[in-house]
């Protein structure tokens, strides 16, 4: 069983997190550990038809963002990686300087120090030079930065097609076998 941490922060784009959780939930080889920030909870209400209870049902373990004694706050708790989706610029900034004031940033800091897979899905536009510097610093540390940039080679017909493609890219980066999304097959 591969333990995957999912952190949802307060940037717009909670639909990406929900879709990823739904797809991870369908993979029997994955155990989902979830942390949701207070602003993420608000965005879930604003941006989706889901309740927090609907989302937490998709996870195997749910943590309070203030629980700094949680299993995922320790390097001795082995995981297969972590995804922060969407990743607010506040969270990106905190990660780039090692500021761990909540369980999402602490768990990500642990993943970094243990040299495990950390994926962030930054959701902001336009990006300032500060945002770009923070993202570049994290990329140089080995963080996979996978912004939600749509692909059109697969001829998406719906918004869900675009969201599924994003989840496919994240699942691929985690090294998980899955059947979601349409891949490029050549010309």
mmCIF file of C-alpha atoms in Angstrom:
data_model
loop_
_atom_site.group_PDB
_atom_site.id
_atom_site.type_symbol
_atom_site.label_atom_id
_atom_site.label_comp_id
_atom_site.label_asym_id
_atom_site.label_seq_id
_atom_site.Cartn_x
_atom_site.Cartn_y
_atom_site.Cartn_z
ATOM 1 C CA UNK A 1 0.000 0.000 0.000
ATOM 2 C CA UNK A 2 1.434 3.367 -1.054
ATOM 3 C CA UNK A 3 0.647 6.160 1.423
ATOM 4 C CA UNK A 4 -0.003 9.455 -0.379
ATOM 5 C CA UNK A 5 -0.501 12.739 1.479
ATOM 6 C CA UNK A 6 -2.860 15.264 -0.089
ATOM 7 C CA UNK A 7 -2.855 18.830 1.210
ATOM 8 C CA UNK A 8 -5.545 21.218 0.022
ATOM 9 C CA UNK A 9 -4.780 24.906 0.556
ATOM 10 C CA UNK A 10 -6.842 28.045 0.103
ATOM 11 C CA UNK A 11 -6.086 28.914 -3.514
ATOM 12 C CA UNK A 12 -8.861 28.721 -6.054
ATOM 13 C CA UNK A 13 -9.005 25.348 -7.783
ATOM 14 C CA UNK A 14 -10.461 22.996 -5.194
ATOM 15 C CA UNK A 15 -11.976 21.036 -8.098
ATOM 16 C CA UNK A 16 -8.467 19.781 -8.914
ATOM 17 C CA UNK A 17 -8.092 18.422 -5.394
ATOM 18 C CA UNK A 18 -11.513 16.801 -5.432
ATOM 19 C CA UNK A 19 -10.876 15.107 -8.764
ATOM 20 C CA UNK A 20 -7.470 13.865 -7.639
ATOM 21 C CA UNK A 21 -8.965 12.469 -4.422
ATOM 22 C CA UNK A 22 -11.702 10.694 -6.386
ATOM 23 C CA UNK A 23 -9.131 9.103 -8.669
ATOM 24 C CA UNK A 24 -6.734 8.150 -5.857
ATOM 25 C CA UNK A 25 -9.700 6.635 -3.985
ATOM 26 C CA UNK A 26 -10.273 4.297 -6.959
ATOM 27 C CA UNK A 27 -6.708 2.937 -6.807
ATOM 28 C CA UNK A 28 -6.574 -0.020 -4.405
ATOM 29 C CA UNK A 29 -2.814 0.335 -3.959
ATOM 30 C CA UNK A 30 -3.147 3.828 -2.425
ATOM 31 C CA UNK A 31 -3.840 4.917 1.154
ATOM 32 C CA UNK A 32 -4.841 8.607 1.230
ATOM 33 C CA UNK A 33 -3.786 10.907 4.083
ATOM 34 C CA UNK A 34 -5.624 14.247 3.853
ATOM 35 C CA UNK A 35 -5.143 17.713 5.354
ATOM 36 C CA UNK A 36 -7.456 20.598 4.437
ATOM 37 C CA UNK A 37 -6.702 24.210 5.340
ATOM 38 C CA UNK A 38 -9.430 26.527 6.681
ATOM 39 C CA UNK A 39 -9.480 28.607 3.473
ATOM 40 C CA UNK A 40 -9.601 25.439 1.376
ATOM 41 C CA UNK A 41 -12.772 24.508 3.249
ATOM 42 C CA UNK A 42 -14.258 27.868 2.264
ATOM 43 C CA UNK A 43 -13.221 27.464 -1.375
ATOM 44 C CA UNK A 44 -14.711 23.977 -1.507
ATOM 45 C CA UNK A 45 -18.050 25.521 -0.489
ATOM 46 C CA UNK A 46 -17.706 28.343 -3.039
ATOM 47 C CA UNK A 47 -16.373 26.338 -5.984
ATOM 48 C CA UNK A 48 -18.033 22.943 -5.786
ATOM 49 C CA UNK A 49 -21.163 21.028 -4.965
ATOM 50 C CA UNK A 50 -19.243 18.910 -2.453
ATOM 51 C CA UNK A 51 -19.384 19.150 1.298
ATOM 52 C CA UNK A 52 -16.316 18.699 3.438
ATOM 53 C CA UNK A 53 -17.818 15.393 4.611
ATOM 54 C CA UNK A 54 -18.044 14.202 0.977
ATOM 55 C CA UNK A 55 -14.372 14.966 0.484
ATOM 56 C CA UNK A 56 -13.113 13.467 3.724
ATOM 57 C CA UNK A 57 -14.931 10.205 2.887
ATOM 58 C CA UNK A 58 -12.495 9.829 -0.012
ATOM 59 C CA UNK A 59 -9.516 9.697 2.375
ATOM 60 C CA UNK A 60 -8.341 6.867 4.584
ATOM 61 C CA UNK A 61 -6.956 9.215 7.254
ATOM 62 C CA UNK A 62 -7.908 12.862 7.804
ATOM 63 C CA UNK A 63 -5.799 15.202 9.949
ATOM 64 C CA UNK A 64 -6.490 18.536 11.581
ATOM 65 C CA UNK A 65 -4.209 21.206 10.108
ATOM 66 C CA UNK A 66 -3.072 22.153 13.645
ATOM 67 C CA UNK A 67 -2.100 18.583 14.638
ATOM 68 C CA UNK A 68 1.674 18.927 14.586
ATOM 69 C CA UNK A 69 1.949 15.564 16.351
ATOM 70 C CA UNK A 70 0.296 13.711 13.443
ATOM 71 C CA UNK A 71 2.024 10.730 11.859
ATOM 72 C CA UNK A 72 2.705 12.684 8.641
ATOM 73 C CA UNK A 73 4.669 15.282 10.645
ATOM 74 C CA UNK A 74 7.484 12.765 11.158
ATOM 75 C CA UNK A 75 10.070 11.425 8.748
ATOM 76 C CA UNK A 76 9.796 8.003 10.365
ATOM 77 C CA UNK A 77 6.293 7.718 8.861
ATOM 78 C CA UNK A 78 7.097 6.427 5.388
ATOM 79 C CA UNK A 79 5.037 7.767 2.517
ATOM 80 C CA UNK A 80 5.060 7.474 -1.245
ATOM 81 C CA UNK A 81 4.865 11.244 -1.600
ATOM 82 C CA UNK A 82 2.716 14.303 -1.148
ATOM 83 C CA UNK A 83 0.610 16.509 -3.391
ATOM 84 C CA UNK A 84 -0.452 20.035 -2.466
ATOM 85 C CA UNK A 85 -3.387 20.858 -4.723
ATOM 86 C CA UNK A 86 -4.126 23.647 -5.158
ATOM 87 C CA UNK A 87 -1.014 25.230 -3.691
ATOM 88 C CA UNK A 88 -1.524 28.826 -2.584
ATOM 89 C CA UNK A 89 1.329 31.269 -3.010
ATOM 90 C CA UNK A 90 1.393 31.577 0.793
ATOM 91 C CA UNK A 91 2.105 27.851 1.022
ATOM 92 C CA UNK A 92 4.677 28.019 -1.784
ATOM 93 C CA UNK A 93 6.444 30.889 0.020
ATOM 94 C CA UNK A 94 6.395 29.027 3.338
ATOM 95 C CA UNK A 95 7.880 25.908 1.722
ATOM 96 C CA UNK A 96 10.602 27.882 -0.029
ATOM 97 C CA UNK A 97 11.916 29.201 3.308
ATOM 98 C CA UNK A 98 11.167 26.182 5.505
ATOM 99 C CA UNK A 99 8.390 27.884 7.483
ATOM 100 C CA UNK A 100 6.252 25.090 8.917
ATOM 101 C CA UNK A 101 3.391 26.765 10.748
ATOM 102 C CA UNK A 102 0.749 24.109 10.002
ATOM 103 C CA UNK A 103 0.502 20.417 9.191
ATOM 104 C CA UNK A 104 0.484 20.910 5.412
ATOM 105 C CA UNK A 105 3.765 22.822 5.414
ATOM 106 C CA UNK A 106 5.261 20.545 8.099
ATOM 107 C CA UNK A 107 4.365 17.373 6.168
ATOM 108 C CA UNK A 108 5.785 18.905 2.971
ATOM 109 C CA UNK A 109 8.957 19.901 4.824
ATOM 110 C CA UNK A 110 9.297 16.297 6.026
ATOM 111 C CA UNK A 111 8.796 14.987 2.489
ATOM 112 C CA UNK A 112 11.531 17.370 1.280
ATOM 113 C CA UNK A 113 14.012 16.486 4.008
ATOM 114 C CA UNK A 114 13.437 12.771 3.470
ATOM 115 C CA UNK A 115 13.899 13.314 -0.290
ATOM 116 C CA UNK A 116 10.529 11.845 -1.134
ATOM 117 C CA UNK A 117 8.247 13.004 -3.952
ATOM 118 C CA UNK A 118 6.630 16.401 -3.389
ATOM 119 C CA UNK A 119 4.245 17.749 -6.024
ATOM 120 C CA UNK A 120 2.710 21.195 -5.910
ATOM 121 C CA UNK A 121 -0.070 22.475 -8.130
ATOM 122 C CA UNK A 122 0.282 26.263 -7.918
ATOM 123 C CA UNK A 123 -2.924 28.119 -8.714
ATOM 124 C CA UNK A 124 -2.264 31.808 -9.255
ATOM 125 C CA UNK A 125 -2.147 34.157 -12.208
ATOM 126 C CA UNK A 126 -0.418 36.326 -13.115
ATOM 127 C CA UNK A 127 2.723 35.203 -11.338
ATOM 128 C CA UNK A 128 4.943 37.854 -9.779
ATOM 129 C CA UNK A 129 8.728 37.631 -9.735
ATOM 130 C CA UNK A 130 8.465 36.603 -6.065
ATOM 131 C CA UNK A 131 6.137 33.706 -6.977
ATOM 132 C CA UNK A 132 8.466 32.620 -9.773
ATOM 133 C CA UNK A 133 11.540 32.787 -7.536
ATOM 134 C CA UNK A 134 9.820 30.678 -4.861
ATOM 135 C CA UNK A 135 8.656 28.123 -7.438
ATOM 136 C CA UNK A 136 12.110 28.006 -9.036
ATOM 137 C CA UNK A 137 13.754 27.464 -5.657
ATOM 138 C CA UNK A 138 11.381 24.570 -4.935
ATOM 139 C CA UNK A 139 11.942 23.067 -8.398
ATOM 140 C CA UNK A 140 15.705 23.166 -7.787
ATOM 141 C CA UNK A 141 15.083 21.245 -4.554
ATOM 142 C CA UNK A 142 13.354 18.507 -6.550
ATOM 143 C CA UNK A 143 9.734 19.542 -6.094
ATOM 144 C CA UNK A 144 7.583 18.700 -9.104
ATOM 145 C CA UNK A 145 5.713 21.856 -10.046
ATOM 146 C CA UNK A 146 2.641 20.877 -12.065
ATOM 147 C CA UNK A 147 0.475 23.952 -12.658
ATOM 148 C CA UNK A 148 -3.007 23.308 -14.017
ATOM 149 C CA UNK A 149 -2.223 24.141 -17.633
ATOM 150 C CA UNK A 150 -4.687 22.546 -20.043
ATOM 151 C CA UNK A 151 -3.605 20.397 -22.975
ATOM 152 C CA UNK A 152 -5.543 20.517 -26.224
ATOM 153 C CA UNK A 153 -3.947 17.680 -28.234
ATOM 154 C CA UNK A 154 -6.488 15.355 -26.618
ATOM 155 C CA UNK A 155 -9.431 17.481 -27.859
ATOM 156 C CA UNK A 156 -11.124 18.101 -24.494
ATOM 157 C CA UNK A 157 -14.882 18.468 -24.756
ATOM 158 C CA UNK A 158 -15.691 19.458 -21.192
ATOM 159 C CA UNK A 159 -14.137 21.182 -18.195
ATOM 160 C CA UNK A 160 -14.004 17.716 -16.596
ATOM 161 C CA UNK A 161 -11.753 16.560 -19.462
ATOM 162 C CA UNK A 162 -9.308 19.362 -18.568
ATOM 163 C CA UNK A 163 -9.431 18.494 -14.869
ATOM 164 C CA UNK A 164 -8.930 14.780 -15.580
ATOM 165 C CA UNK A 165 -5.847 15.573 -17.656
ATOM 166 C CA UNK A 166 -4.394 17.475 -14.691
ATOM 167 C CA UNK A 167 -5.047 14.535 -12.367
ATOM 168 C CA UNK A 168 -3.422 12.211 -14.917
ATOM 169 C CA UNK A 169 -0.245 14.311 -14.858
ATOM 170 C CA UNK A 170 -0.143 14.223 -11.041
ATOM 171 C CA UNK A 171 -0.773 10.465 -10.856
ATOM 172 C CA UNK A 172 1.958 9.914 -13.457
ATOM 173 C CA UNK A 173 4.384 11.997 -11.394
ATOM 174 C CA UNK A 174 3.544 9.882 -8.335
ATOM 175 C CA UNK A 175 4.425 6.782 -10.360
ATOM 176 C CA UNK A 176 0.954 5.278 -9.987
ATOM 177 C CA UNK A 177 -0.539 2.957 -12.585
ATOM 178 C CA UNK A 178 -3.967 4.197 -13.676
ATOM 179 C CA UNK A 179 -6.340 4.424 -16.618
ATOM 180 C CA UNK A 180 -7.419 8.072 -16.320
ATOM 181 C CA UNK A 181 -7.067 10.607 -19.144
ATOM 182 C CA UNK A 182 -6.142 10.509 -22.811
ATOM 183 C CA UNK A 183 -2.468 10.207 -23.693
ATOM 184 C CA UNK A 184 -0.623 11.457 -26.733
ATOM 185 C CA UNK A 185 -0.246 8.581 -29.179
ATOM 186 C CA UNK A 186 1.716 10.343 -31.895
ATOM 187 C CA UNK A 187 0.580 11.810 -35.160
#
